[in-house]
Amino acid sequence: RMTQASLTVAVAQPVIFPHDVARNAETPAQTVRDARAQLVVFAELSLTGYERETPSIALDDPSLRPIIEACRDSESVALVGAPITEAGEDFIAMLRVDGRGVTVAARKVWLHGGEAERFTPASTVSTIEIDGWRVGLAICRDTNINLHALALADENIDLYVAGVLDVPGEEAEREARSVVTARALGVPVSIAQYVGATSLFPETGGSSAVYDRCARV
């Protein structure tokens, strides 16, 4: 699959504040404006913080209005992380925000730790189209699962994007996984990392990175 134009991507890691959706939306809104990118990617659960009991976010939550307006003014798409509820089931999701509003871009397939006590795993991988690019999406542990990458390869993607949470000491493993994914799929890989303390993780990695299709940073 050959794309006809370039795609400018930014991976963003503003500090995330537990349970404070309004604050976690204001900073990304400014980040979108500053990035001047067609696609701006944020970490897993970036809107609520990685707190498993935090309420789900509605797609029409007024707190998301600043991001919508920033995307409209910048002609950008933002991918932000949030818990959602659909048909009575909770998912860890990646939301697509653009100037028209908010939609669900992806749901986490491979849960880990205690996430399964609340959340339901998605049954399929997800892709979105941005300016002629097919973008494969992953959320945290999805990036560690070969079956997930293989399923995205079957979708003929042009770019692999993930929002993750790593803790200090996992940087080498993250880099190795990103290199493997870039080389195996033959596409660039963009990883947006979580920054900020959570009730489960007093420290987080904050080592966002972009790799080209040859796995060069």
mmCIF file of N, CA and C in Angstrom, residues 5-97:
data_model
loop_
_atom_site.group_PDB
_atom_site.id
_atom_site.type_symbol
_atom_site.label_atom_id
_atom_site.label_comp_id
_atom_site.label_asym_id
_atom_site.label_seq_id
_atom_site.Cartn_x
_atom_site.Cartn_y
_atom_site.Cartn_z
ATOM 1 N N ALA A 5 0.788 11.181 0.146
ATOM 2 C CA ALA A 5 1.279 12.396 0.787
ATOM 3 C C ALA A 5 1.885 12.055 2.133
ATOM 4 N N SER A 6 2.644 12.978 2.680
ATOM 5 C CA SER A 6 3.234 12.769 4.001
ATOM 6 C C SER A 6 2.184 12.977 5.085
ATOM 7 N N LEU A 7 2.466 12.454 6.251
ATOM 8 C CA LEU A 7 1.611 12.629 7.423
ATOM 9 C C LEU A 7 2.493 13.072 8.577
ATOM 10 N N THR A 8 2.179 14.221 9.143
ATOM 11 C CA THR A 8 2.950 14.741 10.274
ATOM 12 C C THR A 8 2.340 14.231 11.564
ATOM 13 N N VAL A 9 3.155 13.542 12.382
ATOM 14 C CA VAL A 9 2.672 12.918 13.619
ATOM 15 C C VAL A 9 3.462 13.455 14.804
ATOM 16 N N ALA A 10 2.769 13.757 15.887
ATOM 17 C CA ALA A 10 3.399 14.153 17.147
ATOM 18 C C ALA A 10 2.962 13.196 18.237
ATOM 19 N N VAL A 11 3.916 12.723 19.060
ATOM 20 C CA VAL A 11 3.579 11.937 20.242
ATOM 21 C C VAL A 11 3.763 12.854 21.454
ATOM 22 N N ALA A 12 2.724 12.971 22.251
ATOM 23 C CA ALA A 12 2.703 13.968 23.321
ATOM 24 C C ALA A 12 2.651 13.283 24.680
ATOM 25 N N GLN A 13 3.323 13.879 25.667
ATOM 26 C CA GLN A 13 3.320 13.300 27.010
ATOM 27 C C GLN A 13 3.184 14.374 28.085
ATOM 28 N N PRO A 14 2.087 15.142 28.068
ATOM 29 C CA PRO A 14 1.852 16.075 29.172
ATOM 30 C C PRO A 14 1.578 15.311 30.458
ATOM 31 N N VAL A 15 1.842 15.933 31.582
ATOM 32 C CA VAL A 15 1.562 15.307 32.876
ATOM 33 C C VAL A 15 0.066 15.072 33.010
ATOM 34 N N ILE A 16 -0.311 13.875 33.457
ATOM 35 C CA ILE A 16 -1.714 13.478 33.587
ATOM 36 C C ILE A 16 -2.099 13.485 35.063
ATOM 37 N N PHE A 17 -3.279 14.041 35.354
ATOM 38 C CA PHE A 17 -3.741 14.197 36.731
ATOM 39 C C PHE A 17 -4.927 13.265 36.986
ATOM 40 N N PRO A 18 -4.807 12.349 37.974
ATOM 41 C CA PRO A 18 -5.871 11.377 38.222
ATOM 42 C C PRO A 18 -7.226 12.025 38.461
ATOM 43 N N HIS A 19 -8.244 11.508 37.801
ATOM 44 C CA HIS A 19 -9.655 11.877 37.999
ATOM 45 C C HIS A 19 -9.998 13.301 37.559
ATOM 46 N N ASP A 20 -9.098 14.017 36.917
ATOM 47 C CA ASP A 20 -9.344 15.420 36.572
ATOM 48 C C ASP A 20 -9.458 15.558 35.055
ATOM 49 N N VAL A 21 -10.643 15.212 34.529
ATOM 50 C CA VAL A 21 -10.838 15.199 33.086
ATOM 51 C C VAL A 21 -10.680 16.591 32.492
ATOM 52 N N ALA A 22 -11.238 17.598 33.146
ATOM 53 C CA ALA A 22 -11.165 18.957 32.605
ATOM 54 C C ALA A 22 -9.714 19.415 32.460
ATOM 55 N N ARG A 23 -8.908 19.157 33.481
ATOM 56 C CA ARG A 23 -7.499 19.562 33.428
ATOM 57 C C ARG A 23 -6.740 18.742 32.398
ATOM 58 N N ASN A 24 -7.067 17.459 32.319
ATOM 59 C CA ASN A 24 -6.387 16.589 31.364
ATOM 60 C C ASN A 24 -6.809 16.851 29.921
ATOM 61 N N ALA A 25 -7.867 17.621 29.730
ATOM 62 C CA ALA A 25 -8.286 18.024 28.384
ATOM 63 C C ALA A 25 -7.714 19.371 27.991
ATOM 64 N N GLU A 26 -7.548 20.254 28.955
ATOM 65 C CA GLU A 26 -7.030 21.587 28.648
ATOM 66 C C GLU A 26 -5.603 21.531 28.119
ATOM 67 N N THR A 27 -4.753 20.776 28.778
ATOM 68 C CA THR A 27 -3.354 20.701 28.349
ATOM 69 C C THR A 27 -3.209 20.073 26.970
ATOM 70 N N PRO A 28 -3.863 18.954 26.680
ATOM 71 C CA PRO A 28 -3.787 18.415 25.321
ATOM 72 C C PRO A 28 -4.305 19.380 24.259
ATOM 73 N N ALA A 29 -5.308 20.161 24.601
ATOM 74 C CA ALA A 29 -5.812 21.135 23.637
ATOM 75 C C ALA A 29 -4.703 22.094 23.223
ATOM 76 N N GLN A 30 -3.946 22.580 24.203
ATOM 77 C CA GLN A 30 -2.844 23.482 23.882
ATOM 78 C C GLN A 30 -1.733 22.734 23.156
ATOM 79 N N THR A 31 -1.525 21.480 23.531
ATOM 80 C CA THR A 31 -0.510 20.669 22.860
ATOM 81 C C THR A 31 -0.838 20.496 21.387
ATOM 82 N N VAL A 32 -2.102 20.254 21.080
ATOM 83 C CA VAL A 32 -2.519 20.116 19.685
ATOM 84 C C VAL A 32 -2.220 21.398 18.915
ATOM 85 N N ARG A 33 -2.517 22.528 19.527
ATOM 86 C CA ARG A 33 -2.256 23.812 18.858
ATOM 87 C C ARG A 33 -0.761 24.009 18.623
ATOM 88 N N ASP A 34 0.047 23.636 19.613
ATOM 89 C CA ASP A 34 1.493 23.858 19.513
ATOM 90 C C ASP A 34 2.173 22.874 18.558
ATOM 91 N N ALA A 35 1.615 21.666 18.446
ATOM 92 C CA ALA A 35 2.284 20.606 17.691
ATOM 93 C C ALA A 35 2.305 20.871 16.194
ATOM 94 N N ARG A 36 1.246 21.480 15.680
ATOM 95 C CA ARG A 36 1.142 21.730 14.239
ATOM 96 C C ARG A 36 1.324 20.436 13.453
ATOM 97 N N ALA A 37 0.659 19.403 13.928
ATOM 98 C CA ALA A 37 0.746 18.087 13.295
ATOM 99 C C ALA A 37 -0.642 17.645 12.847
ATOM 100 N N GLN A 38 -0.669 16.792 11.833
ATOM 101 C CA GLN A 38 -1.956 16.264 11.390
ATOM 102 C C GLN A 38 -2.524 15.267 12.389
ATOM 103 N N LEU A 39 -1.649 14.553 13.087
ATOM 104 C CA LEU A 39 -2.062 13.558 14.084
ATOM 105 C C LEU A 39 -1.253 13.765 15.350
ATOM 106 N N VAL A 40 -1.942 13.889 16.481
ATOM 107 C CA VAL A 40 -1.291 14.046 17.781
ATOM 108 C C VAL A 40 -1.775 12.907 18.679
ATOM 109 N N VAL A 41 -0.834 12.142 19.222
ATOM 110 C CA VAL A 41 -1.162 10.928 19.968
ATOM 111 C C VAL A 41 -0.825 11.112 21.443
ATOM 112 N N PHE A 42 -1.749 10.673 22.305
ATOM 113 C CA PHE A 42 -1.570 10.765 23.749
ATOM 114 C C PHE A 42 -1.623 9.362 24.364
ATOM 115 N N ALA A 43 -1.287 9.278 25.650
ATOM 116 C CA ALA A 43 -1.091 7.991 26.328
ATOM 117 C C ALA A 43 -2.397 7.273 26.660
ATOM 118 N N GLU A 44 -2.251 6.050 27.105
ATOM 119 C CA GLU A 44 -3.363 5.258 27.617
ATOM 120 C C GLU A 44 -4.054 6.009 28.766
ATOM 121 N N LEU A 45 -5.385 6.066 28.729
ATOM 122 C CA LEU A 45 -6.197 6.699 29.777
ATOM 123 C C LEU A 45 -5.713 8.114 30.108
ATOM 124 N N SER A 46 -5.331 8.846 29.087
ATOM 125 C CA SER A 46 -4.776 10.188 29.302
ATOM 126 C C SER A 46 -5.804 11.199 29.791
ATOM 127 N N LEU A 47 -7.089 10.956 29.556
ATOM 128 C CA LEU A 47 -8.105 11.921 29.994
ATOM 129 C C LEU A 47 -8.475 11.773 31.462
ATOM 130 N N THR A 48 -8.375 10.578 31.990
ATOM 131 C CA THR A 48 -8.819 10.330 33.364
ATOM 132 C C THR A 48 -7.686 10.004 34.311
ATOM 133 N N GLY A 49 -6.540 9.659 33.766
ATOM 134 C CA GLY A 49 -5.485 9.067 34.566
ATOM 135 C C GLY A 49 -5.706 7.567 34.660
ATOM 136 N N TYR A 50 -4.611 6.826 34.898
ATOM 137 C CA TYR A 50 -4.724 5.376 35.008
ATOM 138 C C TYR A 50 -5.235 5.024 36.400
ATOM 139 N N GLU A 51 -6.539 5.150 36.558
ATOM 140 C CA GLU A 51 -7.229 4.809 37.802
ATOM 141 C C GLU A 51 -8.403 3.936 37.413
ATOM 142 N N ARG A 52 -8.355 2.675 37.790
ATOM 143 C CA ARG A 52 -9.305 1.703 37.244
ATOM 144 C C ARG A 52 -10.745 1.950 37.666
ATOM 145 N N GLU A 53 -10.940 2.695 38.744
ATOM 146 C CA GLU A 53 -12.311 2.923 39.208
ATOM 147 C C GLU A 53 -12.908 4.217 38.680
ATOM 148 N N THR A 54 -12.146 4.995 37.919
ATOM 149 C CA THR A 54 -12.642 6.286 37.470
ATOM 150 C C THR A 54 -13.827 6.117 36.532
ATOM 151 N N PRO A 55 -14.818 7.004 36.594
ATOM 152 C CA PRO A 55 -16.005 6.853 35.744
ATOM 153 C C PRO A 55 -15.679 6.916 34.260
ATOM 154 N N SER A 56 -16.515 6.266 33.477
ATOM 155 C CA SER A 56 -16.359 6.316 32.031
ATOM 156 C C SER A 56 -16.626 7.718 31.502
ATOM 157 N N ILE A 57 -16.063 7.999 30.336
ATOM 158 C CA ILE A 57 -16.229 9.286 29.676
ATOM 159 C C ILE A 57 -17.272 9.144 28.565
ATOM 160 N N ALA A 58 -18.227 10.053 28.533
ATOM 161 C CA ALA A 58 -19.193 10.098 27.432
ATOM 162 C C ALA A 58 -18.582 10.857 26.264
ATOM 163 N N LEU A 59 -18.931 10.465 25.061
ATOM 164 C CA LEU A 59 -18.357 11.108 23.888
ATOM 165 C C LEU A 59 -18.785 12.567 23.761
ATOM 166 N N ASP A 60 -19.886 12.921 24.396
ATOM 167 C CA ASP A 60 -20.342 14.313 24.362
ATOM 168 C C ASP A 60 -20.013 15.068 25.647
ATOM 169 N N ASP A 61 -19.061 14.566 26.426
ATOM 170 C CA ASP A 61 -18.652 15.241 27.657
ATOM 171 C C ASP A 61 -18.162 16.654 27.313
ATOM 172 N N PRO A 62 -18.726 17.677 27.948
ATOM 173 C CA PRO A 62 -18.317 19.055 27.626
ATOM 174 C C PRO A 62 -16.848 19.343 27.926
ATOM 175 N N SER A 63 -16.220 18.537 28.778
ATOM 176 C CA SER A 63 -14.803 18.741 29.074
ATOM 177 C C SER A 63 -13.931 18.546 27.840
ATOM 178 N N LEU A 64 -14.435 17.821 26.846
ATOM 179 C CA LEU A 64 -13.651 17.549 25.649
ATOM 180 C C LEU A 64 -13.721 18.681 24.628
ATOM 181 N N ARG A 65 -14.580 19.666 24.873
ATOM 182 C CA ARG A 65 -14.757 20.758 23.920
ATOM 183 C C ARG A 65 -13.448 21.477 23.583
ATOM 184 N N PRO A 66 -12.542 21.758 24.552
ATOM 185 C CA PRO A 66 -11.296 22.441 24.174
ATOM 186 C C PRO A 66 -10.449 21.658 23.171
ATOM 187 N N ILE A 67 -10.443 20.321 23.283
ATOM 188 C CA ILE A 67 -9.664 19.522 22.327
ATOM 189 C C ILE A 67 -10.325 19.575 20.957
ATOM 190 N N ILE A 68 -11.643 19.479 20.921
ATOM 191 C CA ILE A 68 -12.360 19.564 19.649
ATOM 192 C C ILE A 68 -12.049 20.887 18.957
ATOM 193 N N GLU A 69 -12.105 21.980 19.719
ATOM 194 C CA GLU A 69 -11.864 23.298 19.135
ATOM 195 C C GLU A 69 -10.420 23.428 18.653
ATOM 196 N N ALA A 70 -9.480 22.880 19.424
ATOM 197 C CA ALA A 70 -8.076 22.931 19.010
ATOM 198 C C ALA A 70 -7.861 22.140 17.726
ATOM 199 N N CYS A 71 -8.494 20.976 17.624
ATOM 200 C CA CYS A 71 -8.370 20.168 16.414
ATOM 201 C C CYS A 71 -9.013 20.869 15.224
ATOM 202 N N ARG A 72 -10.137 21.527 15.454
ATOM 203 C CA ARG A 72 -10.784 22.266 14.363
ATOM 204 C C ARG A 72 -9.894 23.400 13.883
ATOM 205 N N ASP A 73 -9.344 24.162 14.815
ATOM 206 C CA ASP A 73 -8.511 25.307 14.443
ATOM 207 C C ASP A 73 -7.203 24.879 13.782
ATOM 208 N N SER A 74 -6.673 23.713 14.193
ATOM 209 C CA SER A 74 -5.381 23.236 13.682
ATOM 210 C C SER A 74 -5.530 22.255 12.526
ATOM 211 N N GLU A 75 -6.786 21.872 12.223
ATOM 212 C CA GLU A 75 -7.046 20.846 11.215
ATOM 213 C C GLU A 75 -6.280 19.571 11.553
ATOM 214 N N SER A 76 -6.350 19.199 12.833
ATOM 215 C CA SER A 76 -5.620 18.041 13.357
ATOM 216 C C SER A 76 -6.589 16.975 13.849
ATOM 217 N N VAL A 77 -6.049 15.789 14.044
ATOM 218 C CA VAL A 77 -6.741 14.704 14.733
ATOM 219 C C VAL A 77 -5.946 14.374 15.982
ATOM 220 N N ALA A 78 -6.623 14.260 17.120
ATOM 221 C CA ALA A 78 -5.988 13.851 18.365
ATOM 222 C C ALA A 78 -6.512 12.477 18.767
ATOM 223 N N LEU A 79 -5.622 11.639 19.270
ATOM 224 C CA LEU A 79 -6.011 10.343 19.832
ATOM 225 C C LEU A 79 -5.742 10.392 21.326
ATOM 226 N N VAL A 80 -6.802 10.323 22.118
ATOM 227 C CA VAL A 80 -6.692 10.434 23.569
ATOM 228 C C VAL A 80 -7.276 9.183 24.216
ATOM 229 N N GLY A 81 -6.783 8.853 25.417
ATOM 230 C CA GLY A 81 -7.206 7.633 26.090
ATOM 231 C C GLY A 81 -8.253 7.887 27.153
ATOM 232 N N ALA A 82 -9.255 6.995 27.231
ATOM 233 C CA ALA A 82 -10.324 7.160 28.225
ATOM 234 C C ALA A 82 -11.065 5.846 28.415
ATOM 235 N N PRO A 83 -11.651 5.636 29.604
ATOM 236 C CA PRO A 83 -12.581 4.519 29.770
ATOM 237 C C PRO A 83 -13.935 4.904 29.184
ATOM 238 N N ILE A 84 -14.588 3.958 28.527
ATOM 239 C CA ILE A 84 -15.909 4.210 27.971
ATOM 240 C C ILE A 84 -16.841 3.062 28.342
ATOM 241 N N THR A 85 -18.132 3.307 28.218
ATOM 242 C CA THR A 85 -19.136 2.269 28.437
ATOM 243 C C THR A 85 -19.999 2.152 27.191
ATOM 244 N N GLU A 86 -20.136 0.929 26.693
ATOM 245 C CA GLU A 86 -20.981 0.645 25.534
ATOM 246 C C GLU A 86 -21.815 -0.591 25.828
ATOM 247 N N ALA A 87 -23.127 -0.449 25.686
ATOM 248 C CA ALA A 87 -24.035 -1.578 25.897
ATOM 249 C C ALA A 87 -23.776 -2.264 27.231
ATOM 250 N N GLY A 88 -23.520 -1.469 28.266
ATOM 251 C CA GLY A 88 -23.336 -1.992 29.605
ATOM 252 C C GLY A 88 -21.966 -2.569 29.897
ATOM 253 N N GLU A 89 -21.038 -2.496 28.939
ATOM 254 C CA GLU A 89 -19.692 -3.018 29.140
ATOM 255 C C GLU A 89 -18.684 -1.878 29.096
ATOM 256 N N ASP A 90 -17.675 -1.949 29.964
ATOM 257 C CA ASP A 90 -16.632 -0.930 30.026
ATOM 258 C C ASP A 90 -15.417 -1.373 29.215
ATOM 259 N N PHE A 91 -14.809 -0.414 28.520
ATOM 260 C CA PHE A 91 -13.617 -0.666 27.721
ATOM 261 C C PHE A 91 -12.564 0.401 28.008
ATOM 262 N N ILE A 92 -11.303 0.017 27.902
ATOM 263 C CA ILE A 92 -10.223 1.000 27.836
ATOM 264 C C ILE A 92 -10.105 1.386 26.367
ATOM 265 N N ALA A 93 -10.331 2.664 26.079
ATOM 266 C CA ALA A 93 -10.488 3.077 24.688
ATOM 267 C C ALA A 93 -9.491 4.148 24.286
ATOM 268 N N MET A 94 -9.336 4.269 22.989
ATOM 269 C CA MET A 94 -8.637 5.392 22.367
ATOM 270 C C MET A 94 -9.694 6.161 21.591
ATOM 271 N N LEU A 95 -9.854 7.445 21.917
ATOM 272 C CA LEU A 95 -10.857 8.279 21.269
ATOM 273 C C LEU A 95 -10.223 9.115 20.169
ATOM 274 N N ARG A 96 -10.906 9.202 19.064
ATOM 275 C CA ARG A 96 -10.498 10.095 17.981
ATOM 276 C C ARG A 96 -11.235 11.416 18.146
ATOM 277 N N VAL A 97 -10.464 12.496 18.243
ATOM 278 C CA VAL A 97 -11.037 13.832 18.367
ATOM 279 C C VAL A 97 -10.602 14.642 17.151
#
